[in-house]
PDB file of C-alpha atoms and ligand atoms in Angstrom:
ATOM      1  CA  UNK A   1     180.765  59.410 121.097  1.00  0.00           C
ATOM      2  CA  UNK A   2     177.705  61.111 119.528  1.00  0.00           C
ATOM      3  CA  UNK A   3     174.974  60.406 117.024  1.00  0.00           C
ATOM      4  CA  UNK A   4     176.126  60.825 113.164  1.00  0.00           C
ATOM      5  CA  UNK A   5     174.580  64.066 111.784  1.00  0.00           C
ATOM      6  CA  UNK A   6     171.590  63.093 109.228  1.00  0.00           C
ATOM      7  CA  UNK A   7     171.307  59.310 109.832  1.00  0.00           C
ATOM      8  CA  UNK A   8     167.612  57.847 111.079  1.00  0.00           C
ATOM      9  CA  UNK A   9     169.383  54.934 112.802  1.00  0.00           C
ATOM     10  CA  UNK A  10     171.129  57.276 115.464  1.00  0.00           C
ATOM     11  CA  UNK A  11     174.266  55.422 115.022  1.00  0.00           C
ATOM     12  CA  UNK A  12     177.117  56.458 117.222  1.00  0.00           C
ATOM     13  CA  UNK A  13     180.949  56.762 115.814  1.00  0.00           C
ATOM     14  CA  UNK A  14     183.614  57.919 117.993  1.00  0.00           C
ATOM     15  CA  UNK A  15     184.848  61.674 117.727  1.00  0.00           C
ATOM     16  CA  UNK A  16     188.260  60.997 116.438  1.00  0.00           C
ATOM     17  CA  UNK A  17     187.254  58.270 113.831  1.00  0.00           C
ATOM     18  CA  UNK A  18     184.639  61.088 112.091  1.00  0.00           C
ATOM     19  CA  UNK A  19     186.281  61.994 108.354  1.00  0.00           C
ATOM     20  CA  UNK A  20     184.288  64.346 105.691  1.00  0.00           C
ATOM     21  CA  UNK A  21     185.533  63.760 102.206  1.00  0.00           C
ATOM     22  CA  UNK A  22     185.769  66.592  99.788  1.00  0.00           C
ATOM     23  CA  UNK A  23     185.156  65.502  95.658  1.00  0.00           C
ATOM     24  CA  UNK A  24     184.553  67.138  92.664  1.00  0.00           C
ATOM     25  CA  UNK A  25     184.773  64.189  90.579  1.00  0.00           C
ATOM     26  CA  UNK A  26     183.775  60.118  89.975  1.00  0.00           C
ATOM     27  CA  UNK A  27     184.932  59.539  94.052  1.00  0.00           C
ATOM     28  CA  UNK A  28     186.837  56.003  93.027  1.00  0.00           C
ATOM     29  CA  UNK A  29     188.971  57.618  96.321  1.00  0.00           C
ATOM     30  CA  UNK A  30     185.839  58.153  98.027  1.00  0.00           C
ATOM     31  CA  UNK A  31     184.424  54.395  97.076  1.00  0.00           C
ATOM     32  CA  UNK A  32     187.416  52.894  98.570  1.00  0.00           C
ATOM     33  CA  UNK A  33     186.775  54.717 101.595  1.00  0.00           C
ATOM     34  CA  UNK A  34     183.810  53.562 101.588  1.00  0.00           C
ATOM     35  CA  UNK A  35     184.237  50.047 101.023  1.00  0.00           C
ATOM     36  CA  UNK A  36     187.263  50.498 104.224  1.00  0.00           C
ATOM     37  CA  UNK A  37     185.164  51.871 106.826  1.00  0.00           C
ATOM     38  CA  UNK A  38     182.448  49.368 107.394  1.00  0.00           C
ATOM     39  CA  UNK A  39     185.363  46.763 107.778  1.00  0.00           C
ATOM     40  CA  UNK A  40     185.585  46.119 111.955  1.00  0.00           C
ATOM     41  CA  UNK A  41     188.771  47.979 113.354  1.00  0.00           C
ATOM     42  CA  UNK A  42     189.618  50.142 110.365  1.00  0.00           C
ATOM     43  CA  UNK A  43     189.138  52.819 112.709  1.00  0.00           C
ATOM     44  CA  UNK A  44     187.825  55.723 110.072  1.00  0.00           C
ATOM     45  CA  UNK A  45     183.660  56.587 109.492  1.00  0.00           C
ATOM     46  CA  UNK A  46     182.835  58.750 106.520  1.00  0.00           C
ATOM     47  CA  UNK A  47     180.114  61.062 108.191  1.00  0.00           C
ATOM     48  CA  UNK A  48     179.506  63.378 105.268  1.00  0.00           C
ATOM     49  CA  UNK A  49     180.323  64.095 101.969  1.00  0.00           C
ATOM     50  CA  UNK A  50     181.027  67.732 100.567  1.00  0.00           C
ATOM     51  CA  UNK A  51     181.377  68.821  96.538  1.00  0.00           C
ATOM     52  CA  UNK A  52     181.736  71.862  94.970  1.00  0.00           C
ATOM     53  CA  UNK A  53     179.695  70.344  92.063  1.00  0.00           C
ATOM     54  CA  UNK A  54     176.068  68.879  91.924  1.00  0.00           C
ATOM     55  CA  UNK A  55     176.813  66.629  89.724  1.00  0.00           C
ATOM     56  CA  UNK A  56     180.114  65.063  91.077  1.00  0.00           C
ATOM     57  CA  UNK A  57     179.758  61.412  90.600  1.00  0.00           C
ATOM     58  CA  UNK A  58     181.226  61.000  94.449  1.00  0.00           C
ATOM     59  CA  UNK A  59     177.992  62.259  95.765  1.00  0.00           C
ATOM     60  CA  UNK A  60     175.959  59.310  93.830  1.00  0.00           C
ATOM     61  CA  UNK A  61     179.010  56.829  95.253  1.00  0.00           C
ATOM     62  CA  UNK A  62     178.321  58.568  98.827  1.00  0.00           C
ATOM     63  CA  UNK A  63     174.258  58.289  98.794  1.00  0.00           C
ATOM     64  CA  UNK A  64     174.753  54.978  97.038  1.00  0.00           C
ATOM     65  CA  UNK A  65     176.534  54.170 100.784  1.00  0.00           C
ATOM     66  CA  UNK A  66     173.921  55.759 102.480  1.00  0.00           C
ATOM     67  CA  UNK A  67     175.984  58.760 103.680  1.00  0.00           C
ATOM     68  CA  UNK A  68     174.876  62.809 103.710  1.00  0.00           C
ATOM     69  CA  UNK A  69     176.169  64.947 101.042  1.00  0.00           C
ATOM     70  CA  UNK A  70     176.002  68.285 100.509  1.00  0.00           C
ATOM     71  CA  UNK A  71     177.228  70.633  97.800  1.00  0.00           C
ATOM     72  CA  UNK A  72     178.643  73.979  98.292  1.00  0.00           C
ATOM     73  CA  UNK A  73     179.095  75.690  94.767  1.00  0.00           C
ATOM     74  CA  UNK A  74     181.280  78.291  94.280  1.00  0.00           C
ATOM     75  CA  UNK A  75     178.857  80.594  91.726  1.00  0.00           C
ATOM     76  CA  UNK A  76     176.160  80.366  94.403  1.00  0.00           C
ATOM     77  CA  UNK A  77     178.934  82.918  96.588  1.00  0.00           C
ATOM     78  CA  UNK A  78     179.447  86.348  95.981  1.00  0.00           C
ATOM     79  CA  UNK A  79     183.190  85.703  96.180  1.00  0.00           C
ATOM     80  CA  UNK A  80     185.587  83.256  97.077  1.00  0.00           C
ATOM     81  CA  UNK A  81     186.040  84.173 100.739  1.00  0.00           C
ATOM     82  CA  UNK A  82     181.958  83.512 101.055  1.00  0.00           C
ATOM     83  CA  UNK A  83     182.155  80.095  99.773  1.00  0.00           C
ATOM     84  CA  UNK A  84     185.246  79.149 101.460  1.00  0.00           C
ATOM     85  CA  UNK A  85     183.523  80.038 104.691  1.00  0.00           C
ATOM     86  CA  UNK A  86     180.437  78.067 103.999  1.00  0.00           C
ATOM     87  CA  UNK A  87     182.292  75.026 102.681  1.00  0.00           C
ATOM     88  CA  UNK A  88     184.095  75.463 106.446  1.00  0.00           C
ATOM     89  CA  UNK A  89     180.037  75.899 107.562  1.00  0.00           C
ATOM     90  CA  UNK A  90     179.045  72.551 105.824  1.00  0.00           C
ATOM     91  CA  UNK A  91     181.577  70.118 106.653  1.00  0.00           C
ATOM     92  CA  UNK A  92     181.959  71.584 110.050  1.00  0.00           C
ATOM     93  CA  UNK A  93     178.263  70.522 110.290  1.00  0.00           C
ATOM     94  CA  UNK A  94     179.586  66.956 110.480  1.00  0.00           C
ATOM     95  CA  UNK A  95     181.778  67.363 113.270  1.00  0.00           C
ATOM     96  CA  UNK A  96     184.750  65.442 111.365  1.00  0.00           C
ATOM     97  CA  UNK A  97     188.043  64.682 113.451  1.00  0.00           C
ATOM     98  CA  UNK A  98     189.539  64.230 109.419  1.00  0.00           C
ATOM     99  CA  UNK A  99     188.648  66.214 105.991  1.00  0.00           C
ATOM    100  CA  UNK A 100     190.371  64.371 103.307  1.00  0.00           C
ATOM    101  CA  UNK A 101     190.080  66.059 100.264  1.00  0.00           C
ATOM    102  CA  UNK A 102     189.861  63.283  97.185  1.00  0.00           C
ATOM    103  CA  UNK A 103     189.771  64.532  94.189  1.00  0.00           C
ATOM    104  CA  UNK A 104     188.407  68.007  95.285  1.00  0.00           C
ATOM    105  CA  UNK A 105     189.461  70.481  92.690  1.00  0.00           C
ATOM    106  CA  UNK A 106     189.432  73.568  94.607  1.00  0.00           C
ATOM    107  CA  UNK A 107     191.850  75.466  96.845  1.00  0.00           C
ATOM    108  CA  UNK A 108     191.077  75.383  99.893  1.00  0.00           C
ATOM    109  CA  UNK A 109     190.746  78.974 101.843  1.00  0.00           C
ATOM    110  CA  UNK A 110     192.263  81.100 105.347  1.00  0.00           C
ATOM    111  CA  UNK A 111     188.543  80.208 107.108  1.00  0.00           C
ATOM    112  CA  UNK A 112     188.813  76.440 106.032  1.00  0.00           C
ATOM    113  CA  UNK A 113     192.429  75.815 107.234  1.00  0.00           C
ATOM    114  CA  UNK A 114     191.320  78.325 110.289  1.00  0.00           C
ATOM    115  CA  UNK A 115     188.995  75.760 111.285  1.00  0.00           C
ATOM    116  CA  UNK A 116     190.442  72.509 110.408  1.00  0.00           C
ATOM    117  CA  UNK A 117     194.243  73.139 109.674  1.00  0.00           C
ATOM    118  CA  UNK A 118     196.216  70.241 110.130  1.00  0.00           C
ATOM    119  CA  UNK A 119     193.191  67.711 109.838  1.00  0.00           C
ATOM    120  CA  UNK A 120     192.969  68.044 106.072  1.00  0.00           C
ATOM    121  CA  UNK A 121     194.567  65.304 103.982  1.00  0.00           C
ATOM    122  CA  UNK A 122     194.797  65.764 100.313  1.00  0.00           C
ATOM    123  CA  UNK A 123     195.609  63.019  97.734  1.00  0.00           C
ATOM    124  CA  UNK A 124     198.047  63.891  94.787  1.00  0.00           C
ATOM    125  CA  UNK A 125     198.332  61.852  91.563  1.00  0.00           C
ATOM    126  CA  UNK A 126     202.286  62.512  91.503  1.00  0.00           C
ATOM    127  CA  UNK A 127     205.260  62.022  93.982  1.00  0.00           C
ATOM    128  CA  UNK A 128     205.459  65.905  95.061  1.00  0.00           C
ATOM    129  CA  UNK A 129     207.014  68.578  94.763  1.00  0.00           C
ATOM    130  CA  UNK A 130     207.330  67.394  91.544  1.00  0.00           C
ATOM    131  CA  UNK A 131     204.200  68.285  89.563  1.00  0.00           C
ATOM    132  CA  UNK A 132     202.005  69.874  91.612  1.00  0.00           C
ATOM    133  CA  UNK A 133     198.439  71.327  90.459  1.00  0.00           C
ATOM    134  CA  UNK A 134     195.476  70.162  88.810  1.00  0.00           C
ATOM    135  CA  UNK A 135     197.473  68.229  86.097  1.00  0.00           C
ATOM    136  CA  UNK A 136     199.678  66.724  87.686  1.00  0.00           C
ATOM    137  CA  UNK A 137     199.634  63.251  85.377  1.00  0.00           C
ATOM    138  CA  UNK A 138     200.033  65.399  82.209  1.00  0.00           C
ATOM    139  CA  UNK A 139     202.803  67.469  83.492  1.00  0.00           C
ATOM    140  CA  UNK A 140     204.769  64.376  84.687  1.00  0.00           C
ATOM    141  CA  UNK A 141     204.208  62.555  81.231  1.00  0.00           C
ATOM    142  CA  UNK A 142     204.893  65.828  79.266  1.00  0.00           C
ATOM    143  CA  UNK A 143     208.499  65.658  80.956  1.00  0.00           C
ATOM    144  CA  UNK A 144     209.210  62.354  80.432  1.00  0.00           C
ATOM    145  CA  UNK A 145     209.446  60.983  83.848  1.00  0.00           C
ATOM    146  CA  UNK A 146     210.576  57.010  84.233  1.00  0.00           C
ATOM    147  CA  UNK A 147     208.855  57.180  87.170  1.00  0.00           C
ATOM    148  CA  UNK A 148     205.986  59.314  88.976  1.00  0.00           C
ATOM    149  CA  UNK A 149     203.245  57.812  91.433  1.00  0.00           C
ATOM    150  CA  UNK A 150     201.160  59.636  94.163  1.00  0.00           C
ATOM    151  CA  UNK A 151     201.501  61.993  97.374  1.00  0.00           C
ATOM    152  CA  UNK A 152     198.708  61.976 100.542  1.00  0.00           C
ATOM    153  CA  UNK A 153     200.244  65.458 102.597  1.00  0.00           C
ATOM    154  CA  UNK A 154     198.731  67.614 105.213  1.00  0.00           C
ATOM    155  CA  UNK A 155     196.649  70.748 103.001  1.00  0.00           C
ATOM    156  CA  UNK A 156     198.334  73.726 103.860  1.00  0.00           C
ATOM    157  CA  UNK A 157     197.688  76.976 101.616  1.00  0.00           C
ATOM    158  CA  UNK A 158     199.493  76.506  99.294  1.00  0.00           C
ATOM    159  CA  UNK A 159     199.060  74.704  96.126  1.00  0.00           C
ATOM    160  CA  UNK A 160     200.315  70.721  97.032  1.00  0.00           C
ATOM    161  CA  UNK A 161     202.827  72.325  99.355  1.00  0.00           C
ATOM    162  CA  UNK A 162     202.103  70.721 102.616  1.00  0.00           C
ATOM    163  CA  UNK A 163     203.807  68.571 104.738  1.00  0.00           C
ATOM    164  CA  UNK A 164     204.191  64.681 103.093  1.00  0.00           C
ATOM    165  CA  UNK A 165     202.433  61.751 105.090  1.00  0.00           C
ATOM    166  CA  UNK A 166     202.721  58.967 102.475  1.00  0.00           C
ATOM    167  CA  UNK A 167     203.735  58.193  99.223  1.00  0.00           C
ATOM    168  CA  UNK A 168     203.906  55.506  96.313  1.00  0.00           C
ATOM    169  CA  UNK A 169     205.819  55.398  93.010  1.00  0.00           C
ATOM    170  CA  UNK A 170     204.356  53.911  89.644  1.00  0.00           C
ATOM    171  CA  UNK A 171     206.337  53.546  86.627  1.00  0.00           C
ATOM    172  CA  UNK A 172     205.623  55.078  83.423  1.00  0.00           C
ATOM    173  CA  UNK A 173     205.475  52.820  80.333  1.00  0.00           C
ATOM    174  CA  UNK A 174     206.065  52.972  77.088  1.00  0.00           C
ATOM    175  CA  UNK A 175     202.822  54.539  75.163  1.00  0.00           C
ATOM    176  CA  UNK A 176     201.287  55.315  78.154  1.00  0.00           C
ATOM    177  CA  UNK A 177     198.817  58.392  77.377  1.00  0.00           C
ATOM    178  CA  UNK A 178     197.277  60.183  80.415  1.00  0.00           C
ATOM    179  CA  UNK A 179     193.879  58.394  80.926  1.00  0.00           C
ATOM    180  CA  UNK A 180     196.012  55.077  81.319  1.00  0.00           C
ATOM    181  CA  UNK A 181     198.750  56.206  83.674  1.00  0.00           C
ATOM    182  CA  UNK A 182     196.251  57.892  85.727  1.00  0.00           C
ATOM    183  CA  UNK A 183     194.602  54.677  86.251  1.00  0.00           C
ATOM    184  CA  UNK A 184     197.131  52.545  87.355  1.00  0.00           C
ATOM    185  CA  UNK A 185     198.092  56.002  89.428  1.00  0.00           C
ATOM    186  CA  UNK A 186     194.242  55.532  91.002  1.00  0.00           C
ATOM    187  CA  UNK A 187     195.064  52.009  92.130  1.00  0.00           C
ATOM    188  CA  UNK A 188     197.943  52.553  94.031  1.00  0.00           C
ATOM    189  CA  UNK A 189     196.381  56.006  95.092  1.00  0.00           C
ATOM    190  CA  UNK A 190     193.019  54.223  97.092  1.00  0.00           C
ATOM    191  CA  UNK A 191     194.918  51.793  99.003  1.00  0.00           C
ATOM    192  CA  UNK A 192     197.717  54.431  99.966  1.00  0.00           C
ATOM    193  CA  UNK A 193     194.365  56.778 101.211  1.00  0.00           C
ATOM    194  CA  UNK A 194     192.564  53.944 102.647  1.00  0.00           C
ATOM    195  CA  UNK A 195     195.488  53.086 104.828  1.00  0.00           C
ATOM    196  CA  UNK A 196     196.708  56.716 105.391  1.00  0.00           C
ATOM    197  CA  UNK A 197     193.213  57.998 106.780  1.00  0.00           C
ATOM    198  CA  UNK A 198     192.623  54.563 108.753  1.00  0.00           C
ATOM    199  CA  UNK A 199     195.945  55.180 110.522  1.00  0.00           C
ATOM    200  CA  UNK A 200     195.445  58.742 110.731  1.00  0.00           C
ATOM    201  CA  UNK A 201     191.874  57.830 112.678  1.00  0.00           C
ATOM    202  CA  UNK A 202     193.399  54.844 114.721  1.00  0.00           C
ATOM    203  CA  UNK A 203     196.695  56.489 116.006  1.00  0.00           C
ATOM    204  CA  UNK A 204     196.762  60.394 114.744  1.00  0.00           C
ATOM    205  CA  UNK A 205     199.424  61.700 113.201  1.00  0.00           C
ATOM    206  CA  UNK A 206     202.114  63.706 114.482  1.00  0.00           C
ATOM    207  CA  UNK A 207     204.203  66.741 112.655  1.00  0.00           C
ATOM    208  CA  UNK A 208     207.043  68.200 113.286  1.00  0.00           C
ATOM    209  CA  UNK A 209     207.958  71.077 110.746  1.00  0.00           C
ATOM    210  CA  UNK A 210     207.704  69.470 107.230  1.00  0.00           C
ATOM    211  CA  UNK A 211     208.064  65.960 108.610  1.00  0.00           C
ATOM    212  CA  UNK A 212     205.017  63.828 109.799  1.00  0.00           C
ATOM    213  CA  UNK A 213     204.945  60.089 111.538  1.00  0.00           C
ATOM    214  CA  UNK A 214     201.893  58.272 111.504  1.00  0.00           C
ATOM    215  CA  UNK A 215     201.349  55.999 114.454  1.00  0.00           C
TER     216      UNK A 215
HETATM  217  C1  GRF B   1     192.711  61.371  91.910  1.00  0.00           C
HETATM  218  O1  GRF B   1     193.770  60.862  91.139  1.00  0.00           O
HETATM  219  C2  GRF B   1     193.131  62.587  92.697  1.00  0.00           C
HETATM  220  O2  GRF B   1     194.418  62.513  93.201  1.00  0.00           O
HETATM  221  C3  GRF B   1     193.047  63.647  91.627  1.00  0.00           C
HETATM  222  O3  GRF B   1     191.851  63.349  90.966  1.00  0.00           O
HETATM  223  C4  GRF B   1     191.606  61.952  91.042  1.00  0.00           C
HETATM  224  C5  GRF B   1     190.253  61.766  91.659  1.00  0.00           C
HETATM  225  O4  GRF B   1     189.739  60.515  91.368  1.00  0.00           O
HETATM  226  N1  GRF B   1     193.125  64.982  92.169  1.00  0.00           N
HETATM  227  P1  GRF B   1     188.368  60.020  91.983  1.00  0.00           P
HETATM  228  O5  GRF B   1     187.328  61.101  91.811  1.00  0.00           O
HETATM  229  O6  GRF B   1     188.605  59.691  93.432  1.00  0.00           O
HETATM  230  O7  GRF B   1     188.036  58.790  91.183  1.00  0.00           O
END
C-alpha cells in the first residue's frame, strides 16, 4: 500500500488496484471509471490521468473527480521516440498496476510497452479484427455490417492487434449514421471497461498466446 501520488489527503490504495487512464477525447470511458471506483469492492483506483491533448475533455471529467492529470503532447517532443518515452515518464509517475487507454488516439511506443507491456488495456468501438484503427464505427457502417459492437484487448504494437479480453456486439439499424451508432457503441463500451478493469484489478488476468482469462 502507499500514498496516491498528488493527493493532500495521503490516501492509501493498494498496488495492484492503481490504473492510469490514457484520453484524448470527452472521457465518457473515463467518467464511468470514475463513477466505478469509489463504489466499495470494485477493486480498481484511477490514480492519474494522462492526454496527449490540453484540451481533452477527460482531463476536466478527471479534475472534476479530483484526480491528477497531466498532458504529454506530442509537438512539445522532438520526435516520436521522445514523447513516447515521457508519456512512459508521466504515467509511470503514478505507479499504476493498469494503463487503460480510453479513447487515447495515439499509438503507443517500444519504451511504453517496455515498461508496462501486458498492463495496458485498450477499448475498441468494433468487435476486432474487424475494423481496426481510428475509425473504426465508419469503416464498419461503410461495409454494411448487421452487426458490429466493441473490443477491450491487451495493447500490443500493433494497431488493435493484441490479445482479446472482452467483447460486446451491438446491432446496426436502419439509418443509423456514425454519431448515433457510436453512441449506443459507448454504452455498451463503459460497462464492458468498467467490469473488464475491475476484474482485471480484483483477480488479474492471465494470457496464454492470443488467449486471455480473467479471474
Ligand atoms: C470510444 O468509443 C473509444 O473506443 C474510441 O473513442 C471513444 C472515446 O470516447 N477510441 P470517450 O472519450 O471515452 O467518451
Amino acid at each position: 500500500m502507499r500514498p496516491v501520488p498528488g493527493r493532500p489527503d495521503g490516501r492509501v490504495v493498494p498496488e495492484r488496484s492503481r490504473v492510469v487512464v490514457l484520453v484524448s477525447g470527452g472521457g465518457s470511458n473515463l467518467a464511468a471509471l470514475l463513477a466505478a471506483h469509489v463504489e466499495p469492492g470494485y477493486g480498481a483506483r484511477v490514480v492519474g490521468v494522462v492526454s496527449d491533448r490540453p484540451d481533452a475533455g477527460g482531463l476536466a471529467v478527471a479534475r472534476d473527480a479530483g484526480v491528477a492529470t497531466a498532458v504529454v503532447a506530442p509537438g512539445d517532443f522532438a520526435d516520436r521516440p521522445a514523447w513516447d518515452a515521457a508519456l512512459a515518464q508521466a504515467v509511470g509517475v503514478f505507479e499504476p498496476a493498469w494503463v487503460v487507454s480510453a479513447g487515447f488516439m495515439r499509438i503507443l511506443g517500444q519504451a511504453f510497452l517496455d515498461r508496462f507491456g501486458g498492463r495496458v488495456l485498450n477499448t475498441h468501438p468494433a468487435l476486432l479484427p474487424a475494423f481496426p484503427g481510428a475509425h473504426g464505427v465508419r469503416d464498419a457502417l461503410a461495409h454494411g455490417v448487421k452487426v458490429t459492437g466493441c473490443t477491450v484487448h491487451v495493447v500490443d504494437a500493433g494497431v488493435d492487434t493484441g490479445p482479446i479480453v472482452a467483447q460486446r456486439a451491438v446491432e446496426v439499424l436502419d439509418g443509423d449514421d456514425e454519431a448515433a451508432l457510436h453512441e449506443r457503441i459507448k454504452s455498451v463500451e463503459r460497462a464492458l471497461l468498467v467490469d473488464v478493469v475491475g476484474r482485471a484489478a480484483r483477480g488479474g488476468l492471465t494470457l496464454d498466446g492470443r488467449h486471455v482469462r480473467l479471474a
